[in-house]
Short mmCIF file of C-alpha atoms in Angstrom, two decimals:
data_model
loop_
_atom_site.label_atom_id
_atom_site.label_comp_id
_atom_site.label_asym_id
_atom_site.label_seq_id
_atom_site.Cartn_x
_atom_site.Cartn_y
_atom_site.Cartn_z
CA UNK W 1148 146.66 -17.78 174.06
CA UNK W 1149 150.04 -17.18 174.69
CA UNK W 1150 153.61 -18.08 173.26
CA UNK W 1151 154.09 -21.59 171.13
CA UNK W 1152 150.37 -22.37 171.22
CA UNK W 1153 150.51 -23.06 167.89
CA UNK W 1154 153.29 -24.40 166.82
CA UNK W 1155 152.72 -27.94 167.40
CA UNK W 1156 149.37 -28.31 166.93
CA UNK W 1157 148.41 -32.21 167.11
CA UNK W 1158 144.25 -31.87 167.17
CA UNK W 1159 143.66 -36.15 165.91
CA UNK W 1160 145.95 -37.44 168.48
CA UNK W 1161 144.64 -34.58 171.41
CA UNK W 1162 140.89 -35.24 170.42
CA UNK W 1163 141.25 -39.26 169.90
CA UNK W 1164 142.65 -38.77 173.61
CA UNK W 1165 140.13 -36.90 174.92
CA UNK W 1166 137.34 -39.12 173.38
CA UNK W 1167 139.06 -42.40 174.94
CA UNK W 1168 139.21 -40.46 178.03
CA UNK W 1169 134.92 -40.04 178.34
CA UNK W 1170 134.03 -43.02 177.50
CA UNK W 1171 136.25 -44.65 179.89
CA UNK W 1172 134.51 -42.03 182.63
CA UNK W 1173 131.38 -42.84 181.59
CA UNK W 1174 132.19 -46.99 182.06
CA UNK W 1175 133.54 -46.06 185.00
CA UNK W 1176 130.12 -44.54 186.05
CA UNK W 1177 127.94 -47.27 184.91
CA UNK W 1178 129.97 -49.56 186.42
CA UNK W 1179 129.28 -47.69 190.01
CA UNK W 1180 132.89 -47.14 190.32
CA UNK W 1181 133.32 -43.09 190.66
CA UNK W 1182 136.62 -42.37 192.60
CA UNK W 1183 137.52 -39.13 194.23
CA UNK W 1184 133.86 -38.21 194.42
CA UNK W 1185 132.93 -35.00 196.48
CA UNK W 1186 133.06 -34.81 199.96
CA UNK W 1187 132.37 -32.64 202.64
CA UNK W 1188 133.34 -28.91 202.32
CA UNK W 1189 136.35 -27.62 203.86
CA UNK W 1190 135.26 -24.32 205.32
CA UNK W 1191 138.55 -23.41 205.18
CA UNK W 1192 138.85 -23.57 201.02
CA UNK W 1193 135.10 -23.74 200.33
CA UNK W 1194 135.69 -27.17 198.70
CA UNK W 1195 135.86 -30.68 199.65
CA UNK W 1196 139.86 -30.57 199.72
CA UNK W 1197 141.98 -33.70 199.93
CA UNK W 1198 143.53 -34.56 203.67
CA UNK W 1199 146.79 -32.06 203.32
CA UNK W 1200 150.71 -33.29 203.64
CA UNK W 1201 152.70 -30.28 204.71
CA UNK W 1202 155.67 -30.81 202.99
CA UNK W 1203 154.39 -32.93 200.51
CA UNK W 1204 156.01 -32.60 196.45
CA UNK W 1205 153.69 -30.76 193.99
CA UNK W 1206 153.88 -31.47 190.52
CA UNK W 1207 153.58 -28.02 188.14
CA UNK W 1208 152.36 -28.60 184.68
CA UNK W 1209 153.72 -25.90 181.91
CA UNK W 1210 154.20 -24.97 178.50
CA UNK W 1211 157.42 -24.52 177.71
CA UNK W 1212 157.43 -20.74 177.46
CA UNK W 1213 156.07 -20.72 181.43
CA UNK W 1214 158.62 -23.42 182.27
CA UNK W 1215 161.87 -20.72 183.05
CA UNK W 1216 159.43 -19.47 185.43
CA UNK W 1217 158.56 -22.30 187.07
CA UNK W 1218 162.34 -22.80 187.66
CA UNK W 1219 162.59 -19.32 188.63
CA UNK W 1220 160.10 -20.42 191.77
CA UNK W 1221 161.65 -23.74 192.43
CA UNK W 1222 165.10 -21.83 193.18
CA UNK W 1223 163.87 -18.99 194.72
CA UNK W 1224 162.05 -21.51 197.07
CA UNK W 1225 164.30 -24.85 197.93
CA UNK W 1226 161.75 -25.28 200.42
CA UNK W 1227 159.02 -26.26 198.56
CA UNK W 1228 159.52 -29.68 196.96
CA UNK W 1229 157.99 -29.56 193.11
CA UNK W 1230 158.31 -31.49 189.97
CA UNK W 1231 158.23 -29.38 186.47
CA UNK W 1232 156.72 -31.35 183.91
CA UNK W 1233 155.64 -29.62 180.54
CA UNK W 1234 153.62 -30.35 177.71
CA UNK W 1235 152.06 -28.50 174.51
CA UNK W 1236 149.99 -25.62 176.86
CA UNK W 1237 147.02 -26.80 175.48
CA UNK W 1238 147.74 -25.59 171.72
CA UNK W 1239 145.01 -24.53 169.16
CA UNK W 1240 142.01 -25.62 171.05
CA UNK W 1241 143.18 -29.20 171.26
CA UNK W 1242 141.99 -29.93 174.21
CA UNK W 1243 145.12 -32.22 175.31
CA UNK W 1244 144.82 -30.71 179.25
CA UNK W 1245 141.02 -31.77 179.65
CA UNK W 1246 141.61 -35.32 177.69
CA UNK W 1247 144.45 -35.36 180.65
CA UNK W 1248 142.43 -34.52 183.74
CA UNK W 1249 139.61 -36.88 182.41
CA UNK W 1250 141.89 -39.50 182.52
CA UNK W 1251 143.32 -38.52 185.95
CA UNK W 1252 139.95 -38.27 187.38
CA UNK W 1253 138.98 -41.72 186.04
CA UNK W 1254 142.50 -43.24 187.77
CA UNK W 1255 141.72 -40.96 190.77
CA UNK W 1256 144.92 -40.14 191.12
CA UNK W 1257 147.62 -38.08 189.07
CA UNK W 1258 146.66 -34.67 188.90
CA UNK W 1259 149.01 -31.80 188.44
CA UNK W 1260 148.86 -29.44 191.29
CA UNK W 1261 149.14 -26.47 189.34
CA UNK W 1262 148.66 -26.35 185.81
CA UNK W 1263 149.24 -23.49 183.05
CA UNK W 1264 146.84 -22.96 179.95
CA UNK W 1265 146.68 -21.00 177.12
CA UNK W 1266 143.24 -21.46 176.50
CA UNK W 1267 140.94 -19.16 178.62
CA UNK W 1268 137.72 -21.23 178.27
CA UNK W 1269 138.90 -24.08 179.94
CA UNK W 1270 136.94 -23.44 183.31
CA UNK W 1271 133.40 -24.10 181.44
CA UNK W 1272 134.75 -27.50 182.07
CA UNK W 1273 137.67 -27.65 185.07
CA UNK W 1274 135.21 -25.69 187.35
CA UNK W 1275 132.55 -28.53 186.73
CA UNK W 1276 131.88 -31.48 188.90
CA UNK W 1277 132.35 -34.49 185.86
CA UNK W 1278 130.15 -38.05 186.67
CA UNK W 1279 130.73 -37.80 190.47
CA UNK W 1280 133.96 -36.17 190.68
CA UNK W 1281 134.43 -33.24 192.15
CA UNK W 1282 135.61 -29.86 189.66
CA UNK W 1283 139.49 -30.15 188.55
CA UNK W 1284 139.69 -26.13 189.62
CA UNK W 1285 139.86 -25.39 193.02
CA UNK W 1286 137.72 -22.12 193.69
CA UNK W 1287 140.70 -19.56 194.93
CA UNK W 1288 138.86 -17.35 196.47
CA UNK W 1289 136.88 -18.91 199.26
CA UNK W 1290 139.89 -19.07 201.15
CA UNK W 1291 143.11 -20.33 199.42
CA UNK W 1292 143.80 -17.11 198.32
CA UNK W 1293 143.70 -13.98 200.48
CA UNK W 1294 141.51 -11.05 198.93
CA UNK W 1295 143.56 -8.52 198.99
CA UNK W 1296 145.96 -10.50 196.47
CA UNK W 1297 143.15 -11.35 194.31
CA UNK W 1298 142.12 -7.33 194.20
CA UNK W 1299 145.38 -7.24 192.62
CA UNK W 1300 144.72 -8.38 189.02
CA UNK W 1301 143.46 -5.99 186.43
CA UNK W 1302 139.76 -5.27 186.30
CA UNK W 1303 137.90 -7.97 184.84
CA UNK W 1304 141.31 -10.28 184.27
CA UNK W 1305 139.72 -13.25 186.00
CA UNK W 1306 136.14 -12.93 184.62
CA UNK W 1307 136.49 -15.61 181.94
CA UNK W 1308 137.58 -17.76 185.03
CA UNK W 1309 134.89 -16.98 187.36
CA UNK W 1310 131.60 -18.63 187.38
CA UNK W 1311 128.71 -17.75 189.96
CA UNK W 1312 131.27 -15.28 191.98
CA UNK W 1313 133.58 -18.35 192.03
CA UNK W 1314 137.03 -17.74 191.13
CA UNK W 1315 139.09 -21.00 189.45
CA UNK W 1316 141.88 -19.75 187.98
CA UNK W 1317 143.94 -16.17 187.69
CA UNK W 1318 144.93 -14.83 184.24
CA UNK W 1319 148.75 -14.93 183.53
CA UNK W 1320 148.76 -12.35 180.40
CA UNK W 1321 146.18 -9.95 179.22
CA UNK W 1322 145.85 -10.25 175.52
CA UNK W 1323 143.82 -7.01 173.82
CA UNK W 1324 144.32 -6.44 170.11
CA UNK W 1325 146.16 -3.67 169.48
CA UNK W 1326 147.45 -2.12 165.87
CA UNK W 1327 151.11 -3.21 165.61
CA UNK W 1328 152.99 -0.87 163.01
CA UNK W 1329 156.37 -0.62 161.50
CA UNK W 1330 156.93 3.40 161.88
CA UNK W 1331 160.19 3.13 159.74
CA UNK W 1332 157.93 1.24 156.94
CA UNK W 1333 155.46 4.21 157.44
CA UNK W 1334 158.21 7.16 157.60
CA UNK W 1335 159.67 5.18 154.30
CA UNK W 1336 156.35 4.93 152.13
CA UNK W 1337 154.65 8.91 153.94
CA UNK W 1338 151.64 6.64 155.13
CA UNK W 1339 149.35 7.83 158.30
CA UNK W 1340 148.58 5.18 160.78
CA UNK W 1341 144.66 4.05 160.17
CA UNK W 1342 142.73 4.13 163.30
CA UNK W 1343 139.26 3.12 161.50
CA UNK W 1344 138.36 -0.70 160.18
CA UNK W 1345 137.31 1.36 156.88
CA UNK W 1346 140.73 3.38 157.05
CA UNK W 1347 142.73 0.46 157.59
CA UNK W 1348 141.06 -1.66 154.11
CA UNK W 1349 141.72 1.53 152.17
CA UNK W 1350 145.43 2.13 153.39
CA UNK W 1351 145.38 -1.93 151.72
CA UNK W 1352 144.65 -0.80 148.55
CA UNK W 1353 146.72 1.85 148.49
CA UNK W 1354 149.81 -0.32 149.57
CA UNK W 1355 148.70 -3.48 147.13
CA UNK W 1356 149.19 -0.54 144.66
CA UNK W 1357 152.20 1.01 145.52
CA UNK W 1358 154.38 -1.71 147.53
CA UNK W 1359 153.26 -4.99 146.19
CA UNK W 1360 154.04 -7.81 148.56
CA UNK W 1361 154.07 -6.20 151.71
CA UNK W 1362 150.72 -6.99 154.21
CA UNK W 1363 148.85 -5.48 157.07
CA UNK W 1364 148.04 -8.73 158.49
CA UNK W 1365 147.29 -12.28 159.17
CA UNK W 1366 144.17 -14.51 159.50
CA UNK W 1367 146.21 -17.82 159.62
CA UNK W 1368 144.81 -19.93 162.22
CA UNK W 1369 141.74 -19.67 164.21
CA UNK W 1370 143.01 -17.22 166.98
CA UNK W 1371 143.65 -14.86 164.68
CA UNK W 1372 140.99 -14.43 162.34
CA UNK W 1373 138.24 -15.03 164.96
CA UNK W 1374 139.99 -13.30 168.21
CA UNK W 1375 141.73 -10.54 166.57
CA UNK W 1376 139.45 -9.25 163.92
CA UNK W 1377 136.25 -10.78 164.17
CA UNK W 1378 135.84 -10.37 167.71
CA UNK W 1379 138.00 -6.88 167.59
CA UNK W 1380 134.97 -5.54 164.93
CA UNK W 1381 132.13 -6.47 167.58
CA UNK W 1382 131.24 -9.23 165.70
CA UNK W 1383 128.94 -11.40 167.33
CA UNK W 1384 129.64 -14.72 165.93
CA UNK W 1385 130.61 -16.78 169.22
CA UNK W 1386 128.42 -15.91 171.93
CA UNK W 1387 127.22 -17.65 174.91
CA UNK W 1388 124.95 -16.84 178.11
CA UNK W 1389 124.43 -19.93 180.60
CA UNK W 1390 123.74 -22.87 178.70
CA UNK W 1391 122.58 -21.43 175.17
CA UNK W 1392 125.14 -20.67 172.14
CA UNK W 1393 124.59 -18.38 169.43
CA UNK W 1394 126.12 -17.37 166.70
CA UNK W 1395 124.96 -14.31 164.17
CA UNK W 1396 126.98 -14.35 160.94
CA UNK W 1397 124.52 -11.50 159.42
CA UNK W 1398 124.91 -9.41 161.72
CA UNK W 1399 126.19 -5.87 160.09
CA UNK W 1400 129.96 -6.12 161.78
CA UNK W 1401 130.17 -9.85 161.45
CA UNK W 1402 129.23 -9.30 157.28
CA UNK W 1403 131.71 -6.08 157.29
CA UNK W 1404 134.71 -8.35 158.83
CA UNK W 1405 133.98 -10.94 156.30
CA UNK W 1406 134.02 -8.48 153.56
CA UNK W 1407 137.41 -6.71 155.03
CA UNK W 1408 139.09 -10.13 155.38
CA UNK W 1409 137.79 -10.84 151.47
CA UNK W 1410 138.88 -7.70 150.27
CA UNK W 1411 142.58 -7.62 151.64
CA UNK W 1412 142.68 -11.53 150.78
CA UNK W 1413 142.17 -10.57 147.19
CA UNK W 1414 144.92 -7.47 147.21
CA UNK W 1415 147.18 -9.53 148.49
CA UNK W 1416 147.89 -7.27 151.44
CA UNK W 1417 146.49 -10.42 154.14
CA UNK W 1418 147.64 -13.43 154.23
CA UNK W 1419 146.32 -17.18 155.78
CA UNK W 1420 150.19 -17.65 156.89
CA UNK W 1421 150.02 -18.27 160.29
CA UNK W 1422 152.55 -16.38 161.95
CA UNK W 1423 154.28 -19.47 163.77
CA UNK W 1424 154.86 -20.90 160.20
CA UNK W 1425 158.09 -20.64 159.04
CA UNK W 1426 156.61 -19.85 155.69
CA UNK W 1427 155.43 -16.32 157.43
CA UNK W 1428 158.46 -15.66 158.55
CA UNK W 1429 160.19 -16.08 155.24
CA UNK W 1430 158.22 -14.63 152.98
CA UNK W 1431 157.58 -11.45 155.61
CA UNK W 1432 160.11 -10.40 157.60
CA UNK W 1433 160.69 -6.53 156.94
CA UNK W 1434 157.26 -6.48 154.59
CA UNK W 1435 154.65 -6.35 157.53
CA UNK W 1436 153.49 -2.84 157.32
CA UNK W 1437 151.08 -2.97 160.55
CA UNK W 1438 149.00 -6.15 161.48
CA UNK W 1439 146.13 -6.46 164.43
CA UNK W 1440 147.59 -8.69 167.12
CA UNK W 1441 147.73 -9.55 170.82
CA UNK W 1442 149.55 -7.94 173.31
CA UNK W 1443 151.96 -10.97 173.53
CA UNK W 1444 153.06 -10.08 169.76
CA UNK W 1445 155.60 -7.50 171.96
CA UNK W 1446 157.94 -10.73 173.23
CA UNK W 1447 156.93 -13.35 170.94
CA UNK W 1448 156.91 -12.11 167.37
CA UNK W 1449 158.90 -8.41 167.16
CA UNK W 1450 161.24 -9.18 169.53
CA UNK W 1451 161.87 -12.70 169.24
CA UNK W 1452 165.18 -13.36 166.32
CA UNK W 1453 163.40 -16.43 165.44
CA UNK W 1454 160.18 -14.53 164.59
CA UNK W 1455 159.79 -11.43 162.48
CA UNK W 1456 162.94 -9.82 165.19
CA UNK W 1457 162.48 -6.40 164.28
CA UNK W 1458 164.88 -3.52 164.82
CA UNK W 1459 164.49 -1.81 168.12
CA UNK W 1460 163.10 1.76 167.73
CA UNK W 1461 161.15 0.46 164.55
CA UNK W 1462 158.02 -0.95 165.52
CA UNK W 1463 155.38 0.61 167.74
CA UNK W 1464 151.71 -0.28 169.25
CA UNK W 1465 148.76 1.90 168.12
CA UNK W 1466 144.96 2.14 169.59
CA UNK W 1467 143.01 -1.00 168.68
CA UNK W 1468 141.05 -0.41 165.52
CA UNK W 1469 137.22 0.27 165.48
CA UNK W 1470 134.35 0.95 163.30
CA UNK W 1471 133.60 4.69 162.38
CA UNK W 1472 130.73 6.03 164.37
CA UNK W 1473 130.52 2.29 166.40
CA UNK W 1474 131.78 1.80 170.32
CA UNK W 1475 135.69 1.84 170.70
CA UNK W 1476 136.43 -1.94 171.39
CA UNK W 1477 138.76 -4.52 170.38
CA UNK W 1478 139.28 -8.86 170.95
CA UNK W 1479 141.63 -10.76 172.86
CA UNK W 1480 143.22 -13.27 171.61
CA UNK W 1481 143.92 -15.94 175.00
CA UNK W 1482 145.71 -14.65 177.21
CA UNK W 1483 147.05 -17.88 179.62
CA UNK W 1484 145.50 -19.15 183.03
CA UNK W 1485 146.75 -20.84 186.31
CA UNK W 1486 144.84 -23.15 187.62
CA UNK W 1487 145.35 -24.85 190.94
CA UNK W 1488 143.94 -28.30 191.69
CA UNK W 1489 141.07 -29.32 194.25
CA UNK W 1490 143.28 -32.93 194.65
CA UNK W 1491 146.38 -31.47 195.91
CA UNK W 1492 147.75 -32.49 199.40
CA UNK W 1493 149.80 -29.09 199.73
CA UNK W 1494 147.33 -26.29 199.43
CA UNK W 1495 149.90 -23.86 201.01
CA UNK W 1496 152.64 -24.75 198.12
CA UNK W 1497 150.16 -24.33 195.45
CA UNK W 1498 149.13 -20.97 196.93
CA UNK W 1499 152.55 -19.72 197.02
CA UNK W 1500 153.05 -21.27 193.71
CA UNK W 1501 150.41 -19.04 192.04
CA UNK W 1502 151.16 -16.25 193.98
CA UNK W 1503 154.69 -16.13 192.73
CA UNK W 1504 153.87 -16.84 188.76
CA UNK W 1505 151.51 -14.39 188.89
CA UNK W 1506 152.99 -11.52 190.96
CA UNK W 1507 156.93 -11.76 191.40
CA UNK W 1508 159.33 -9.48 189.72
CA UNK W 1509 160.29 -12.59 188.16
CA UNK W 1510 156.78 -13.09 186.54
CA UNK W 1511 157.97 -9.61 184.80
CA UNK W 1512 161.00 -10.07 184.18
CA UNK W 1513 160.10 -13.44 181.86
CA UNK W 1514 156.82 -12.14 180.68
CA UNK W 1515 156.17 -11.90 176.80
CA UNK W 1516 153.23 -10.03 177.35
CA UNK W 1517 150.67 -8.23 179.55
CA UNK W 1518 150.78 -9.52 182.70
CA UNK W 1519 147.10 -10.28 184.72
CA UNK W 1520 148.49 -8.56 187.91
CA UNK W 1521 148.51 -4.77 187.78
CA UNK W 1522 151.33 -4.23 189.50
CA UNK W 1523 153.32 -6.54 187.47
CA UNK W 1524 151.36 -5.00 184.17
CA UNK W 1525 152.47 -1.56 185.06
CA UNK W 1526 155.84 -2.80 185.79
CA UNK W 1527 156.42 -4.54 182.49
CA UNK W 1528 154.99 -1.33 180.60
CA UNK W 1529 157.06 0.87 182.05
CA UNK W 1530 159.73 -1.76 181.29
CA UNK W 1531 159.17 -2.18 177.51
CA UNK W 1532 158.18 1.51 177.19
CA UNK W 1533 161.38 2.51 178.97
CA UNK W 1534 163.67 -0.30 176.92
CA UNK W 1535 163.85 1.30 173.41
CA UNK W 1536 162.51 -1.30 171.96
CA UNK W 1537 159.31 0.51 170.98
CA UNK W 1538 158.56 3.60 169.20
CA UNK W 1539 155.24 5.80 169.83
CA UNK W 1540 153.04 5.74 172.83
CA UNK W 1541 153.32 1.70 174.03
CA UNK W 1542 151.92 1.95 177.38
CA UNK W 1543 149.00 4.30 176.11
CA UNK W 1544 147.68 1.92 173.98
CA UNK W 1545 147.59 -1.05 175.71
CA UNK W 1546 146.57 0.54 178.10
CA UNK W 1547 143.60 1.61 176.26
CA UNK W 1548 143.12 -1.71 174.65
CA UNK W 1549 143.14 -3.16 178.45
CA UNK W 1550 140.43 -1.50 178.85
CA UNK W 1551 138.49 -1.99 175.99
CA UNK W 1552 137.54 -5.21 174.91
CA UNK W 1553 134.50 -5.97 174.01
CA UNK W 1554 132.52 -8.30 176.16
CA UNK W 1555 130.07 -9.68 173.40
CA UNK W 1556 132.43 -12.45 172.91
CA UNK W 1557 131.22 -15.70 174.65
CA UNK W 1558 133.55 -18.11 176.81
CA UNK W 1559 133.01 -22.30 175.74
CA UNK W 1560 133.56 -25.59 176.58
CA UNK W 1561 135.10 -26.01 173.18
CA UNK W 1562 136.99 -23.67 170.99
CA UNK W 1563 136.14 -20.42 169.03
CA UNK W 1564 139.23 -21.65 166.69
CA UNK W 1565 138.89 -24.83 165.24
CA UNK W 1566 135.57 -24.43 163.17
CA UNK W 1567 137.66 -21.59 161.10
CA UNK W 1568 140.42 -24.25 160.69
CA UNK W 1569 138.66 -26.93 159.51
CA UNK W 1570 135.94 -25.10 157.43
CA UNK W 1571 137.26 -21.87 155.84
CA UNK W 1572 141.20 -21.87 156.19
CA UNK W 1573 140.66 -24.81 153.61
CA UNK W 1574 138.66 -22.84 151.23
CA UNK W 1575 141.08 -19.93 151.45
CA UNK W 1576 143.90 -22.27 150.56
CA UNK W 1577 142.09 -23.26 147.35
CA UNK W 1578 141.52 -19.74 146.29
CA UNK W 1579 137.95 -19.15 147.73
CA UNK W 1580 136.32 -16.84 149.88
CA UNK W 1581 135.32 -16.43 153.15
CA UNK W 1582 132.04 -15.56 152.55
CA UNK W 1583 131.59 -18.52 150.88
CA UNK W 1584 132.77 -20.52 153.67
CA UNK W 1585 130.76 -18.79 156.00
CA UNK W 1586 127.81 -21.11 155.78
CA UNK W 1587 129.46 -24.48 156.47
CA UNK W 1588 131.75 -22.57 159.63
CA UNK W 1589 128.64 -21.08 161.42
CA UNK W 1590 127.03 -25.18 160.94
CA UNK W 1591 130.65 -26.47 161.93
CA UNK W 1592 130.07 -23.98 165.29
CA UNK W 1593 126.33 -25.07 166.14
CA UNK W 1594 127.13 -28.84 165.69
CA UNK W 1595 130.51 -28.28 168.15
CA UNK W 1596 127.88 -26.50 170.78
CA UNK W 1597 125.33 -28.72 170.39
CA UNK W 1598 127.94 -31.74 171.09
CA UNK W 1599 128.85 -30.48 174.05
CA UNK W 1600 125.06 -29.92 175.34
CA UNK W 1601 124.56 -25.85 174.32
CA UNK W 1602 121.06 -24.93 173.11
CA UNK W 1603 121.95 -23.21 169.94
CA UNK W 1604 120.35 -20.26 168.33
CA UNK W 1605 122.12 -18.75 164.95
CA UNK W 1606 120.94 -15.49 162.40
#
């Protein structure tokens, strides 16, 4: 999840899309009409790859947050001929890129040659061969990649991409939750920064009490409430292993989240806001006290001047927060993904096209958060930590949060995020409680995995 994901969210159109775009596969099946279907393997990309056009034009498909970078590449490199075309990123679980390549492979013909997501699940279905035709993803390490770039990424950066030692796509940002803070907020009211779940709810009360109408956080939207708190507390409410889904809403963190969220709801110190509404930014610009968020909060909220833009020197990333006595871990909230497609004609473009996104001074120079690469992740921490922008110890903790999230959290062919939106962001609009919407989001979940052919277990 990355920059703009949210902001235009357009789930009926992206899902009405998507639906048109199976069932016209699956005519196209019965109908004995498959095109593209796999061939033989290439031994030299360890997939059947199209016949290759040196030279040819590659089309690169971006948000339009990735899209300065994607211009950075095209004139750093007049050589290689490419078309930029953008769209939404893939906002909000929407699914707009797969309805896209599902109706690319049933034309077979069209696909982008490189594609950017925000949504880190998508290889559960771009890494699978769909009615005949060959995966979207074209596995990067069996020889379209060298190895000794690939070592390059952050430990366990490209897990949620690789499937059966297969690697289809390289992470563009980490995202770990961290504890965003407003020091001069916490100078101003002689607060201590929680590091504790428990401390944080009890530094709620006491600001509800003192400083009415500032918060410590958002739950607006899917990615936040699930990624950032409920898998930050080790909650095991999305999980998956191989082809069986489960998700535990009794179990003792996923009950203490609920209660936390509840609690804060009710003091007013969290709000359902999403922070891409323009409501959030009104009402709290200069009244967020310290709020759980992704790494990419750095460029896209704090210092963004159409966000919250906060002073430099003001606001500062803490350790994730944890449960007293429980395992240090936090969530991760997306983080986006390059993909690179099994179609293309010009292998050795799309190569150098990741390559460069990934790795270049460039990709730190534009980057809005944690970058996949480590070199470019140490670079752009020394950069922000360096820039004055940030008080405290920056690098430390996401560093630490790096390192620390928890891998109980399962990896879909659908989204984590759009249960919570339809089946308990509702209910906190009208004034009720999560807890009471817990029942119909966990059904929302199993019916979502069971649609798209999970065995599903819940507690």
């Amino acid at each position: 999840m990355s920059p703009q994901q949210h902001r235009h969210p357009s789930h009926r159109l992206t899902r009405l899309l998507a639906a048109t775009a199976v069932a016209a596969t699956f005519a196209l099946v019965a109908s004995g009409c498959t095109s593209n279907g796999a061939g033989a393997i290439d031994s030299k990309y360890g997939f059947a790859a199209a016949k290759q056009v040196p030279g040819s034009k590659i089309t690169v498909l971006v948000d339009t947050t990735r899209q300065p970078l994607a211009l950075a590449f095209q004139k750093e490199h007049p050589e290689v001929p490419i078309v930029i075309d953008t769209y939404d990123g893939n906002p909000g679980g929407s699914g707009s890129l797969q309805a896209k390549i599902a109706l690319d492979d049933q034309a077979g013909s069209g696909w982008p040659d490189v594609v950017f997501s925000s949504q880190t699940n998508d290889t559960a279905w771009a890494g699978k061969e769909t009615n005949g035709v060959q995966p979207y993803a074209a596995a990067l390490n069996k020889g379209l990649l060298d190895q000794s770039f690939l070592d390059g990424f952050a430990k366990g950066a490209n897990d949620p991409m690789t499937v059966d030692g297969t690697v289809y796509g390289l992470r563009n940002d980490l995202a770990p939750t961290v504890l965003w803070y407003d020091k001069s907020l916490f100078d101003q009211f002689g607060y201590q920064i929680p590091t504790t779940w428990e401390d944080f709810q009890a530094l709620s009360d006491q600001l509800a009490k003192d400083h009415p109408g500032y918060i410590m956080g958002s739950v607006g939207g899917g990615f936040m409430a699930v990624d950032a708190y409920y898998w930050a507390a080790a909650a095991p409410v999305f999980q998956v292993k191989g082809n069986k889904f489960t998700t535990n809403m009794s179990d003792p963190n996923s009950v203490a989240m609920t209660k936390l969220i509840d609690h804060m709801l009710a003091n007013g110190t969290l709000t359902n806001k999403n922070v891409f509404d323009p409501a959030f930014i009104k009402n709290y610009k200069g009244k967020v006290l310290a709020m759980p968020g992704p790494a990419w909060f750095a460029g896209v909220i704090f210092q963004n001047p159409d966000s919250l833009g906060s002073a430099p020197g003001t606001v500062g990333a803490a350790n994730p927060l944890f449960w007293k006595g429980q395992k240090e871990v936090t969530g991760d909230v997306g983080g986006g993904v390059w993909y690179a497609s099994s179609h293309s004609t010009n292998l050795k473009a799309v190569a150098e096209v990741l390559k460069y996104v990934t790795s270049s001074d460039q990709a730190v120079k534009l980057a809005s958060g944690l970058p996949g690469y480590k070199a470019a992740a140490d670079a752009w921490l020394d950069q922000q930590s360096s820039g004055g922008f940030f008080v405290g110890d920056f690098k430390g903790a996401m560093t630490k949060a790096a390192a620390s999230v928890w891998t109980g959290f399962g990896f879909a062919t659908f989204s984590s995020e759009t249960a919570w939106d339809t089946k308990v962001n509702p209910v906190i609009e009208s004034g009720g409680t999560v807890a009471s919407a817990v029942p119909a989001w966990q059904q929302e979940l199993k019916n979502e995995a069971a649609i798209h052919g999970y065995t599903v277990t819940s507690k």
